[in-house]
Structures are given as C-alpha cells and as structure tokens.
Coordinates of C-alpha atoms in Angstrom, one line a residue:
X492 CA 0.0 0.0 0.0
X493 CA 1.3 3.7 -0.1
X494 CA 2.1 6.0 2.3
X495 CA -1.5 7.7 1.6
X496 CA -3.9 4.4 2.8
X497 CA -1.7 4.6 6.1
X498 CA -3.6 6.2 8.8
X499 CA -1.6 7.9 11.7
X500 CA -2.4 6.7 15.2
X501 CA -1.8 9.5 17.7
X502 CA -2.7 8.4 21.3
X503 CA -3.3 11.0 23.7
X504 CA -4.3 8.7 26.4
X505 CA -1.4 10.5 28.8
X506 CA -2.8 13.9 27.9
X507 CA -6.4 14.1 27.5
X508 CA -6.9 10.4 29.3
X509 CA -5.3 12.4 31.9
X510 CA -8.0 15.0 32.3
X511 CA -10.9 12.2 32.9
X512 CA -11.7 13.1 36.8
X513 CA -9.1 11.0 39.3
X514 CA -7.1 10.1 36.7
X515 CA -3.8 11.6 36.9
X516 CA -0.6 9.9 36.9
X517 CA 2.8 10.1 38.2
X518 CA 5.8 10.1 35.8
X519 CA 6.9 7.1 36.2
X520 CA 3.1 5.3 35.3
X521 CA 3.4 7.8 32.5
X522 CA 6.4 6.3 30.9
X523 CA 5.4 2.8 31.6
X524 CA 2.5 3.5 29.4
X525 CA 4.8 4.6 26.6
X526 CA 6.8 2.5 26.3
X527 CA 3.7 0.3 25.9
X528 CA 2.7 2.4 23.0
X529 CA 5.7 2.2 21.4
X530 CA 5.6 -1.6 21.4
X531 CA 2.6 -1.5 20.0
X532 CA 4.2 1.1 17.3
X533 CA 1.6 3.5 18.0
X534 CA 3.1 6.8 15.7
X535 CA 2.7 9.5 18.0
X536 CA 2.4 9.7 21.7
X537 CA 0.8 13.0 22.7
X538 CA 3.1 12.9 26.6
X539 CA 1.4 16.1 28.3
X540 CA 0.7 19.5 28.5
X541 CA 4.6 20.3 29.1
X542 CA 3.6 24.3 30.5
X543 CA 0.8 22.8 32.6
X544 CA 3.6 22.5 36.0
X545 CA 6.9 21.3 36.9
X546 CA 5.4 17.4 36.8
X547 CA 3.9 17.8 33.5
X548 CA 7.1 19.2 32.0
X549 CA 9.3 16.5 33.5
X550 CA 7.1 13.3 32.1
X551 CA 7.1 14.8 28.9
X552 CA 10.4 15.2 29.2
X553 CA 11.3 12.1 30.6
X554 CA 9.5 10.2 27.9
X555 CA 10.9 12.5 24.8
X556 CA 14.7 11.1 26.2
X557 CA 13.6 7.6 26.7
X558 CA 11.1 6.5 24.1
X559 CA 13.1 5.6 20.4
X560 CA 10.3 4.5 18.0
X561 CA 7.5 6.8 18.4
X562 CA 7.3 10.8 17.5
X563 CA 6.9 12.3 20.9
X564 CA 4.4 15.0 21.2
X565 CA 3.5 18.4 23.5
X566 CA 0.5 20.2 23.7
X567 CA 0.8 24.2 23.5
X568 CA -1.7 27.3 23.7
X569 CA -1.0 29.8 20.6
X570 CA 0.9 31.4 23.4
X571 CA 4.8 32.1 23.5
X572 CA 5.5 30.9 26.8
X573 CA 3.6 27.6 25.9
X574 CA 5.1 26.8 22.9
X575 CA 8.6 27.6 24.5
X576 CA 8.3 25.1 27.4
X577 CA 7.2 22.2 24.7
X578 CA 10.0 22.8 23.0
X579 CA 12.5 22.5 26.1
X580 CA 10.7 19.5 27.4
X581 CA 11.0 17.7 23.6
X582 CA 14.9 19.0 22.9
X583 CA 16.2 15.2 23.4
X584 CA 13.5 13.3 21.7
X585 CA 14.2 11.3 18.4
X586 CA 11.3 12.7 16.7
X587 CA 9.4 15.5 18.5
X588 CA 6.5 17.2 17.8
X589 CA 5.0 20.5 19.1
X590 CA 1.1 20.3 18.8
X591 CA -0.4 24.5 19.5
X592 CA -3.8 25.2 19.0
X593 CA -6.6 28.2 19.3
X594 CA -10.5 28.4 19.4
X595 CA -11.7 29.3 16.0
X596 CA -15.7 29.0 16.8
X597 CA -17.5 32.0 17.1
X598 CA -18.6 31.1 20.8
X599 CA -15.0 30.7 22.1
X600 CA -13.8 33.6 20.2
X601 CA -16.3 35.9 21.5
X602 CA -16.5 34.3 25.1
X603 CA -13.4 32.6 25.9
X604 CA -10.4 34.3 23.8
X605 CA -12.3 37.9 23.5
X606 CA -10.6 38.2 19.9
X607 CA -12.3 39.0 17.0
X608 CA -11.3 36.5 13.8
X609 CA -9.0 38.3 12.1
X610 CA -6.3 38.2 15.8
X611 CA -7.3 34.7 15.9
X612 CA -5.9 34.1 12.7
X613 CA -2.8 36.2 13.4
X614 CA -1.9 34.3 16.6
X615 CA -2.0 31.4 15.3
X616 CA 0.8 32.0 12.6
X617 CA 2.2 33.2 15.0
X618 CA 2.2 30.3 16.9
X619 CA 2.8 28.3 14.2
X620 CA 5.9 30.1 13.0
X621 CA 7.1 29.9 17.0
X622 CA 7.1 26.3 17.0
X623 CA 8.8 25.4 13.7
X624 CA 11.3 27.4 14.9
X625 CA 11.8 25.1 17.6
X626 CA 10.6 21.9 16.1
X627 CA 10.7 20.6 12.6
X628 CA 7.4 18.8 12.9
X629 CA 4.2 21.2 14.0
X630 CA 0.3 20.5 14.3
X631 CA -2.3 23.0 14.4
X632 CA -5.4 22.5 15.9
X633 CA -8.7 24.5 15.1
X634 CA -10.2 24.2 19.2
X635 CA -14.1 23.9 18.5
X636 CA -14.0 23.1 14.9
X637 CA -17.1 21.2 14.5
X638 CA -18.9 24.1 15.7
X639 CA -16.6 26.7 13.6
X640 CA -17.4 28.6 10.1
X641 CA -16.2 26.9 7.2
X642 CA -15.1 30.0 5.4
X643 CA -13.1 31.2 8.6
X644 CA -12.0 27.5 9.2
X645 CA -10.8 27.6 5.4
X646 CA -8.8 30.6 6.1
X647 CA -7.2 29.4 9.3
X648 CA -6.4 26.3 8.0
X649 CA -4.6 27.9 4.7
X650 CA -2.9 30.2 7.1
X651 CA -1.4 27.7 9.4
X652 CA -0.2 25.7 6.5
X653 CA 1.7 28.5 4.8
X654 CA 3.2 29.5 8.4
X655 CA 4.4 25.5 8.2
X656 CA 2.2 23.1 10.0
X657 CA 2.4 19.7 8.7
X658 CA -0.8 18.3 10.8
X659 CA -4.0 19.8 10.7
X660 CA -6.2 19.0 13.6
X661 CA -9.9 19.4 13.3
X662 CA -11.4 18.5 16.6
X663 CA -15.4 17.8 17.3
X664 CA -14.2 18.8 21.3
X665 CA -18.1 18.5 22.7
X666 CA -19.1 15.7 20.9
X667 CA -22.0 17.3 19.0
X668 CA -20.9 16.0 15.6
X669 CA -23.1 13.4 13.6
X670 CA -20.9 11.3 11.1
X671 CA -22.4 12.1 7.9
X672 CA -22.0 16.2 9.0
X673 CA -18.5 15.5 10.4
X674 CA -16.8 13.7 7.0
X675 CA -18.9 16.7 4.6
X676 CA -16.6 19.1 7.1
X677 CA -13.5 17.2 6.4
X678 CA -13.8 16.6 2.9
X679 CA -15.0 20.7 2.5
X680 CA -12.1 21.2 4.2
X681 CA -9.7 19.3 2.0
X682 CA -11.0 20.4 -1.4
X683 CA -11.4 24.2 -0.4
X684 CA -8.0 24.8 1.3
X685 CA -5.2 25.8 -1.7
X686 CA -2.3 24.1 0.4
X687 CA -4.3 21.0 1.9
X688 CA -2.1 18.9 -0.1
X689 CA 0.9 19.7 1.8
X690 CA -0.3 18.7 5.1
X691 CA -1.9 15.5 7.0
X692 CA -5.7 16.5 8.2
X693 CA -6.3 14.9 11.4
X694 CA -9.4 14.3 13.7
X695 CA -9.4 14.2 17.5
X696 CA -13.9 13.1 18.5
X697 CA -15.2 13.4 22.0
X698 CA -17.6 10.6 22.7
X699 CA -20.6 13.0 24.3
X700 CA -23.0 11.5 22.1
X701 CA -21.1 8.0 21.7
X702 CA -20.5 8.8 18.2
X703 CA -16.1 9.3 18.7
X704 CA -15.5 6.2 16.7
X705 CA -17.4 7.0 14.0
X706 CA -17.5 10.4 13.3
X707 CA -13.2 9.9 13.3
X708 CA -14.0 6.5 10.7
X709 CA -16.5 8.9 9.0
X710 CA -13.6 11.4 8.2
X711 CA -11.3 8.9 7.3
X712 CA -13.2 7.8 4.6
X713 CA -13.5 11.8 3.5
X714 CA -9.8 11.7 3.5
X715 CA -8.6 12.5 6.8
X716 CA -5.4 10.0 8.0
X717 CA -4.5 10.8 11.4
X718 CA -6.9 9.8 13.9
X719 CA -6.2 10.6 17.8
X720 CA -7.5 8.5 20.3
X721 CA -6.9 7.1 23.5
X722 CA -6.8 3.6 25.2
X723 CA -9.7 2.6 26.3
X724 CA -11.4 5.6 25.0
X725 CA -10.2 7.4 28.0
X726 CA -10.5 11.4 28.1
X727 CA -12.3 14.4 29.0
X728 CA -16.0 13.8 30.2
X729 CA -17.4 10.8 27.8
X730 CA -13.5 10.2 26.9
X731 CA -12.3 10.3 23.3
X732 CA -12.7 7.9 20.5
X733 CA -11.1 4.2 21.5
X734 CA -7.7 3.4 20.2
X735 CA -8.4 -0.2 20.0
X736 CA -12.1 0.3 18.3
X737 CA -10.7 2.5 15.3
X738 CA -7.6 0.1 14.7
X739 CA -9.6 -2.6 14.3
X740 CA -12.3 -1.7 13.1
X741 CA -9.8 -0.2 10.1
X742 CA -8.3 -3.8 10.1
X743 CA -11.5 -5.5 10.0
X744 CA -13.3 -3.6 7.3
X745 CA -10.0 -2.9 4.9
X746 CA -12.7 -3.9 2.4
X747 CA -14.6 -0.8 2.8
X748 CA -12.3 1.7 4.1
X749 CA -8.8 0.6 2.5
X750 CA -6.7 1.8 4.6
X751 CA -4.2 0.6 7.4
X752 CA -2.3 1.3 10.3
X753 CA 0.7 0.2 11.2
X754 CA 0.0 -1.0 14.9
X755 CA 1.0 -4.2 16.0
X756 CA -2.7 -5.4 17.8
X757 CA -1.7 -8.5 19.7
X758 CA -0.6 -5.8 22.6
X759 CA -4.1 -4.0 22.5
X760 CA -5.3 -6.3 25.2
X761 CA -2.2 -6.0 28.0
X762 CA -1.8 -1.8 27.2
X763 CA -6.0 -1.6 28.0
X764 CA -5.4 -3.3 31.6
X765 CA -2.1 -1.4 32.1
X766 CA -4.3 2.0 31.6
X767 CA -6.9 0.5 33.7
X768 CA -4.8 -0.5 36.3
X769 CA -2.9 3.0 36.2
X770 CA -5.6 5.3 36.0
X771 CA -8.4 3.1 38.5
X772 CA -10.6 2.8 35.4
X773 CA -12.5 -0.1 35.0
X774 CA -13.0 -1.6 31.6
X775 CA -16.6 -2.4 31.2
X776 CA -17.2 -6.2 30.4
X777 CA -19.5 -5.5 27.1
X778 CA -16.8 -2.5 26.1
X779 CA -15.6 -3.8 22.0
X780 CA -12.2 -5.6 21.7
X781 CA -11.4 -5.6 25.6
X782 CA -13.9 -5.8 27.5
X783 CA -14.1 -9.5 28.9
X784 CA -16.8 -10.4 27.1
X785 CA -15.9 -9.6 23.8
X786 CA -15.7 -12.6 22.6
X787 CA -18.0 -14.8 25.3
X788 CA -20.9 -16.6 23.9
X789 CA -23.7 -17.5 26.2
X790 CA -26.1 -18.6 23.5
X791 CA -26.6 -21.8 22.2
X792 CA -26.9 -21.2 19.0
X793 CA -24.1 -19.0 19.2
X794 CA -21.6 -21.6 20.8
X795 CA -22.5 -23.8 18.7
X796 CA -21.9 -22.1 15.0
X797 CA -18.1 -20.6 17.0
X798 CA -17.3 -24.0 17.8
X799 CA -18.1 -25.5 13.8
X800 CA -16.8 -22.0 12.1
X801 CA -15.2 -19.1 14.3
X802 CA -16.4 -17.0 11.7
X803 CA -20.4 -17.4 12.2
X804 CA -20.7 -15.3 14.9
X805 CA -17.0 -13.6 15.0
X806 CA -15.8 -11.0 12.9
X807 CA -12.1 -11.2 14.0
X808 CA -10.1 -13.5 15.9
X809 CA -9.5 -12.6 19.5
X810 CA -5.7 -13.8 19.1
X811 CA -5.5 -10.7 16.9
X812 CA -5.9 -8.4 20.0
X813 CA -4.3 -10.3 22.5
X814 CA -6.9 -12.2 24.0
X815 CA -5.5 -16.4 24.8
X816 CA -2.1 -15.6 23.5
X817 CA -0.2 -17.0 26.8
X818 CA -1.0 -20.6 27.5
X819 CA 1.7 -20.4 30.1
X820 CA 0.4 -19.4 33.6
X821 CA 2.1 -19.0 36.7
X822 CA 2.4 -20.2 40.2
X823 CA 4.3 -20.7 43.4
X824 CA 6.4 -23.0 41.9
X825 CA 7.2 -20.9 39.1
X826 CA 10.7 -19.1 39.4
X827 CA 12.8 -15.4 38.9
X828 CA 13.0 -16.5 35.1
X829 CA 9.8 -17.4 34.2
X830 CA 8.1 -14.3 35.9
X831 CA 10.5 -12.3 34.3
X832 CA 10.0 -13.4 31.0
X833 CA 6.2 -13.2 31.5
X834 CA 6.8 -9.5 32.8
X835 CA 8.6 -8.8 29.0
X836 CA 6.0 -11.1 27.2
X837 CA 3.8 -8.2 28.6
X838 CA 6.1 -5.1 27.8
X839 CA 6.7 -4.7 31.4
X840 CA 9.7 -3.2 32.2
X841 CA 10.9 -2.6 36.1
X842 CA 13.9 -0.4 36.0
X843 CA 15.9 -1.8 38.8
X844 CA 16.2 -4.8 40.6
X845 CA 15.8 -3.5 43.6
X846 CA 11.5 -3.1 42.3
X847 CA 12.3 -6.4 40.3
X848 CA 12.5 -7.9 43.9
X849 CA 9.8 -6.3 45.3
X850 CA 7.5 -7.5 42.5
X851 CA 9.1 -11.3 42.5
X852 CA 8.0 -11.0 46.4
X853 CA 4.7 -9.9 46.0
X854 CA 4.2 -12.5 43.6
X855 CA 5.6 -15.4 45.4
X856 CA 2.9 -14.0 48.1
X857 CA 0.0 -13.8 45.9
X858 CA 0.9 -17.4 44.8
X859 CA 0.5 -18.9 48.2
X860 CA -3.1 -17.6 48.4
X861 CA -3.9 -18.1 44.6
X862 CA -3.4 -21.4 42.6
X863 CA -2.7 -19.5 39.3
X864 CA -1.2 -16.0 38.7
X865 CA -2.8 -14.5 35.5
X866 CA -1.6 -11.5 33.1
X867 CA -4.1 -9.7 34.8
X868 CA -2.7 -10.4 38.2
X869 CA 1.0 -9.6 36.8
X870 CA -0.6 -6.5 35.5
X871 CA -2.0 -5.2 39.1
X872 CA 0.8 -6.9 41.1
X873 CA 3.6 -4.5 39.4
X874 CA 1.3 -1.6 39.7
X875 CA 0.7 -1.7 43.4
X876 CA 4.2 -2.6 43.7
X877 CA 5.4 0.3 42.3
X878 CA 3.1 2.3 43.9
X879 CA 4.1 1.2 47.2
X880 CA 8.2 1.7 46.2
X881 CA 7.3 5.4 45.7
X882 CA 7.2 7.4 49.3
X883 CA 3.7 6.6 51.5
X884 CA 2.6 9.0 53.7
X885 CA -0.4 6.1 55.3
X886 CA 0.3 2.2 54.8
X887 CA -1.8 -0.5 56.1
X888 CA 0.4 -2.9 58.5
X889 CA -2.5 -4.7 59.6
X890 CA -6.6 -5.3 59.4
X891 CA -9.0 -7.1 61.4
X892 CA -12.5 -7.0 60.5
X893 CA -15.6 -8.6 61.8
X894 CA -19.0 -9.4 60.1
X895 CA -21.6 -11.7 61.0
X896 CA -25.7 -12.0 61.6
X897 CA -27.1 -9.6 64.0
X898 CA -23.7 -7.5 64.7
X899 CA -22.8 -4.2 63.8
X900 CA -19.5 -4.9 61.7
X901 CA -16.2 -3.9 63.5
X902 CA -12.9 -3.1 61.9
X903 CA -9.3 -2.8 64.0
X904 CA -6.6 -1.4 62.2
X905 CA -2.9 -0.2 62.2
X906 CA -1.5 2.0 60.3
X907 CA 2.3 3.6 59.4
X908 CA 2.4 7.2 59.1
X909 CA 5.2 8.3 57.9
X910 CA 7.1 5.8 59.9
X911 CA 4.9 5.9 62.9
X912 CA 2.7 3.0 63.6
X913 CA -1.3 3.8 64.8
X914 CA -3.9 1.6 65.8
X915 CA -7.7 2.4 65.3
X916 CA -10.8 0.8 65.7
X917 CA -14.4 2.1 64.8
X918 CA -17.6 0.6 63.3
X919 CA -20.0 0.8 60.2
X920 CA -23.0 -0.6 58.3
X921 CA -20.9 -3.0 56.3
X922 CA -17.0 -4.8 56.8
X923 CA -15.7 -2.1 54.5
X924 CA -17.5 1.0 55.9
X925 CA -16.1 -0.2 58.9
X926 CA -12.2 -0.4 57.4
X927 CA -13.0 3.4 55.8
X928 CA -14.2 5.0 59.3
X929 CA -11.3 3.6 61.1
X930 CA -9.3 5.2 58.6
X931 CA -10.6 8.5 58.6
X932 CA -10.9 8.1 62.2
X933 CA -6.9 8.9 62.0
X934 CA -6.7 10.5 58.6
X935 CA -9.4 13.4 59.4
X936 CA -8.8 13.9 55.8
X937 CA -12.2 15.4 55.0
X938 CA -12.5 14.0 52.0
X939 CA -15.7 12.7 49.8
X940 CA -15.8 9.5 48.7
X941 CA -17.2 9.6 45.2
X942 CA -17.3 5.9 43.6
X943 CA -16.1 2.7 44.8
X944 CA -15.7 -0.1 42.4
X945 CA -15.4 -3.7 43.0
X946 CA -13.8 -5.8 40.0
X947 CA -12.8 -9.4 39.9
X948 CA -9.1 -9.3 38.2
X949 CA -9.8 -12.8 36.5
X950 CA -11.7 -15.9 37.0
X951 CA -12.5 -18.0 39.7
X952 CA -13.6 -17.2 43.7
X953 CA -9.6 -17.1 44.0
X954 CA -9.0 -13.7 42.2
X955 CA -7.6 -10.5 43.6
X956 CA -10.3 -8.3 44.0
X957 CA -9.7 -4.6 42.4
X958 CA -11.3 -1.9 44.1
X959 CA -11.3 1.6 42.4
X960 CA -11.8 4.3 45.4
X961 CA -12.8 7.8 44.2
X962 CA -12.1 10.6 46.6
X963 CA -13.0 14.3 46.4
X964 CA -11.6 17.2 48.7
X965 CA -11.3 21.1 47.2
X966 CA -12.7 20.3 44.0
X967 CA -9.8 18.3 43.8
X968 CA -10.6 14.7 42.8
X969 CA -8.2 11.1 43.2
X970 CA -8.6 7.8 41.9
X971 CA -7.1 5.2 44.6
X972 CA -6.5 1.6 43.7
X973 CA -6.1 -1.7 45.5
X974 CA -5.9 -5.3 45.0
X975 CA -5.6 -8.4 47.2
X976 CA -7.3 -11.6 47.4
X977 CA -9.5 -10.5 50.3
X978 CA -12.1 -7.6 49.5
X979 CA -11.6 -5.5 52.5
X980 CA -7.7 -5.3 52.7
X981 CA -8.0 -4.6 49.1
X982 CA -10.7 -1.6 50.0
X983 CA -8.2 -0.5 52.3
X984 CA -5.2 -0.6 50.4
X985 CA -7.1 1.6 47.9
X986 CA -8.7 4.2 50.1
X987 CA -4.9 4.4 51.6
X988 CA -3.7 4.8 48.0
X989 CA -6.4 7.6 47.4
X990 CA -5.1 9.6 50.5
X991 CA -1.9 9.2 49.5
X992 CA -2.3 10.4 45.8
X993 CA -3.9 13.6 47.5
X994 CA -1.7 13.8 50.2
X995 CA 1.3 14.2 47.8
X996 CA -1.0 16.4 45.5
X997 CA -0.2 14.2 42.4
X998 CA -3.4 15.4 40.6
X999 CA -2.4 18.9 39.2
X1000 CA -4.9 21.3 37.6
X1001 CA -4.8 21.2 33.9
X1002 CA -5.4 24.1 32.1
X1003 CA -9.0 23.9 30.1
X1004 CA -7.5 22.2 26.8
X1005 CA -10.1 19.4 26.3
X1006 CA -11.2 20.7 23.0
X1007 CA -7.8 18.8 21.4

C-alpha cells in the first residue's frame, strides 16, 4: 500500500486520558505506558501538557529522552510561553513534535479568547511560525471546529499551513458532531483549502454523544489520515474515540475503508489493563475488543456455529488483539526467570532490581493464596508494587474486621504514618465502611468518597479483588487503587492509595484544553 492508505495513530491517552476526573498519573506510570505504546508502534504519543507544571514538564520530558520509535508530542496554547516550554521538554527526543492550538468557533472567540477572527488568525501563525522554529514537525489545531465557520475555518487552516504546519487537527471537542455532518466538514475542508495537499488532516472526536468512533471512521473515509485517540477511550468527560475500536475496526473492514495502520494489535489487550490499572478505570465487560466479554458466547446457538466455524458469529479473531495468547500461567512454583519473562512477554519493564525484587515477592505471596497468577494479576501486582516503592505517607500494616448476623461490623486497624505506627478501631454498616471509618478516624482527611468499584481481576472465587476508590476534597478529585485476594484489605489498600495520591497532591490542575 502507499504512504496515503496509512492512517496515523496518535494516542493521547497520557494527555487528554489524563484529564478524565481522578485520573492523573505520576511520571513514572506515565512512561510505563509509553513504552507500551511504542511496542505496540503507536506513531505518536501526545506525553502532556509540558507548561501545565513542573510534573507535566518533567514526564514529557522524561518520555521524549527515553522513548526511540514513536514521535513524541506536547501540547501548547497559541501562546509564547507555551510553545517555549514544549519545546524545552522535547529538545532530546528522536522525533518530536510540538502540537499548538486556538478556538476558532464563534462562541469561544467571543466568550473565551475575546478576539475577533481576524487576531485569531494572526496568533495562530504566530504560533505556528514559533514552533517550527523550535521543532521541525508542527500541528495545528482549530479548538471547537465542529462548531466553527467553514469560510473562517478555510482561512485558518490555509494560514497555518503557509506558516508551516504539517498536521491539521480538526477537533469535534463536545461531541456534537453526527458522522455524515462531520466527514462533509473534512472533505469541505480538504478540497477548499489551496495548500491542503501539503499537510496531513487529522481528527481528535469526543464521545458525548457515543458517536467518537465513528464520526473519526467517517472522516477517514472523506480523506482524513491521522486519527487521535486514547486507550480505552479514556479522556475528558465521555472520553475520546477508542484506540483499539478505530484500529480494528480499520483492520477488520480494509474492504470498505482501504486503509491501514501500522500498529501491532496483539498488545491491544495488556496496554488496555495497564491503563486501567494505572488510572483506576475499570474496563466495562461488554466495552468492544477488551472488554471481557468480547468474545464470550452465552447462547446456544451462538456456541455452537463458534465451535463448527469461528467465523459465524466472529468477525475477528481474539488472538489478533491479545486475548488467549499465553498458555503459560504462573504459580508458586514458578521461578525469577519465568516471571520475568512473562513481565517482557507483557512489555513490562521494572527499571531496577531493587523493584524487580519487590514485585518477585509480592508475587511469590499472591501465589501462596492463589493457585494461578494470570496476566491480569502480573498486571496489578507490578502496579501496586510500584506504587508502594514510591514514598507513602499512610500504609496498612495490619486489618482485622468482623461481620456476622445480628452484629454491627467492627474493623481494627494499624496503620504507618510516615514511619509511625497507629492503631484504630471504629464501626460501620458493612466490613468495608467499617475499614474506611477507622481510617478517617486517623486521617481526618475530610474528603468525599465519590465511587467505589469492586472488579474481579480474573476468574474464579480465587482472584484478587480490584477496588477503584474515588475521593474528592477542594474540588480536587483522586482515583485510589487496590488489590488483594481479600475484599476489605484490598478496599483498604485503595482508600490508603487515594489519601496518599492527595496527600502528595499528584493530581495537578490542567489548564481547560479538552477541545484537542
């Protein structure tokens, strides 16, 4: 095929997956991601927001130095300051890119920027100009497209290109797009503009109206060939349009669309529970291509017509995204080199061996209480180990709960605080109300608790429980997450890990960029 049927992947999964409520991640998660995407040879990684603070700027940097195979990728404001701080945080990547963007809808230029078009269209050559000086490769975004003027759009577009962006973003940010409207914008777009030939048009959807997917399929068919996206459709609000949905629904209907990507999907499936396990997001069980059931058969008939001919009732193979690709599972006899092989199988990569043995000791622990150690379990394990290797204000040294007919529940407890072991005891309507109120009973944290989520990692009444915990305290909102084999310590490990992601303050406050 040529270089024209290949559409661009850009994940922005550690930018705008970021800004989904509670799910902000530390640098190192951020990089362990990457270098997830990379294996899968996602094209570009969109690592942050690098003026957004100190943290921001030093993930984006961190992954622009480490990651080989990708382009690496900051998000800037039409604004000097912005563009300058990309550009510092992406000076050591192999291929960097700087992406800038402005509001071009009449709403946000007369509410939000207070510009009328014609400074719009100034600052962002401006910006444009700005950030080729400091970057070979440069995208423009048009914030609010879907709700823009075509002629101004036109205009902007033409403008940008001329200045010397190579990527032309046209976002819907609030969803409101329909597919049919969305490709007539893209293809108006491509025919109208003088210079379109000498960029790549691009499409970022927000899933407001569940349309993402196919309003970004919708413009690849009018000519568009860079989709962004995120795993697990992860993102502002209703997220962004799924990475894994548009890839294969691109593979699986080359006959219609004819085009490709270059992604290698056999790692869709272990990057979608990294992400979850990172971020506390749950995949839903009926969510396409990962969720668990996405390729269970409960009908009859169903079974049946799978077992004579796969292809009766499925459209593509589940090997093709990961799914029953490791016939090899762990246990407590397994040994250092088989669960470290396993951890590369799955692109897992512990820096040193001091977390190496951490991890191997958590596992040999899980073993004893579980018969067989899963991906999935891999997965978690290495996540809450390398939660617990970074500093922890609260840990849970011990738990002892008690449940039964006709009692209140009662939950003792000791805790290390920064060193300092503290015992407390209190009571609640349920084993793990119980465990919470003893903790706040030392925290005093104040905090709200938003969501708690109870997941089964894998099969069997052996698994490791995951429990999302969802705090809220100053507008200020955490994801915490914990897994163990028993329920409540696993409730407790995450409402520990929730107070300790807002203890350190590791969710900072993004500036409002969810319209790229």
């Amino acid at each position: 095929m040529s270089s024209s049927d290949r559409v661009i992947i850009f994940d922005t999964t550690l930018r705008d997956g970021e800004q989904s409520p509670g799910a902000s991640m530390t640098k190192e998660e951020k990089l362990r991601i990457a270098k997830a995407l990379e294996r899968m040879r996602v094209d570009v990684i969109e690592a942050g927001f690098a003026i957004a603070s100190p943290g921001d700027f030093d993930a984006v940097k961190t992954i622009a130095d480490t990651i080989q195979d990708s382009t690496i990728c900051s998000l800037a404001r039409a604004l000097d300051g912005d563009i300058e701080r990309a550009g510092e945080a992406l000076a050591g990547a192999n291929s960097g890119r700087i992406h800038t963007f402005i509001a071009t809808s009449p709403i946000h230029m007369q509410h939000k920027l207070r510009m009328e078009p014609e400074q719009v269209i100034e600052q962002a050559v401006r910006a444009v100009k700005k950030a080729r000086s400091l970057c070979g490769d440069v995208e423009f975004s048009c914030e609010d497209a879907g709700r823009s003027e075509i002629d101004f759009l036109c205009r902007i577009v033409e403008a940008a290109i001329d200045a010397g962006a190579r990527t032309i973003n046209i976002p819907d940010t609030v969803g409101y797009a329909i597919p049919h409207e969305y490709a007539h914008l893209i293809s108006q777009l491509i025919n109208r503009v003088p210079n379109a030939d000498k960029a790549i048009f691009s499409v970022h959807c927000h899933n407001d109206l569940g349309l993402a997917v196919a309003n970004s399929l919708a413009a690849v068919v009018a000519g568009a060939r860079q989709v962004e996206c995120t795993i697990n459709g992860l993102g502002e609000r209703a997220g962004n349009a799924a990475l894994e949905e548009i890839v294969m629904a691109i593979k699986t209907r080359h006959d219609l669309l004819g085009v490709h990507t270059n992604i290698e999907t056999p790692h869709i499936l272990s990057t979608s529970r990294m992400v979850s396990g990172i971020t506390g997001f749950p995949v839903q069980p009926n969510k396409a291509i990962v969720g668990a059931n996405a390729f269970a058969h409960e009908s009859g008939i169903h079974q049946d017509g799978v077992l004579k001919h796969r292809e009766t009732y499925e459209i593509m193979a589940a090997e093709d995204v990961g799914w029953n690709t490791n016939k090899m599972v762990l246990g407590k006899h397994s040994g250092r080199n088989a669960f470290r092989s396993r951890l590369v199988d799955l692109g897992i990569d512990l820096g040193t061996d001091e977390e190496f043995k951490a991890a191997f000791a958590r596992f040999k622990d899980l073993a004893d209480k579980k018969h067989e150690i899963f991906d999935e379990d891999l997965q978690s394990l290495v996540t809450e180990t390398l939660t617990e290797e970074a500093a922890e204000h609260y840990k849970l040294i011990s738990l002892d709960v008690s449940s039964k007919t006709g009692a209140v529940p009662h939950a003792h407890l000791v805790l290390s605080i920064d060193g300092e072991e503290v015992a407390s005891d209190d009571q609640g309507s349920g084993p793990v109300d119980a465990a919470f109120k003893a903790i706040e009973k030392v925290a005093q944290s104040g905090a709200t608790l938003q969501l708690y989520s109870v997941n089964a990692i894998t099969q069997g009444t052996d698994s490791q429980g995951e429990v999302t915990v969802r705090l809220e305290l100053g507008g200020r909102i955490v994801n915490g997450n914990g897994a163990d084999t028993d329920i409540v310590i696993a409730s407790a490990k995450a409402y520990l890990n929730a107070l300790n992601l807002m203890y350190l303050g590791t969710k900072r406050a993004h500036p409002q960029v969810d319209g790229v």
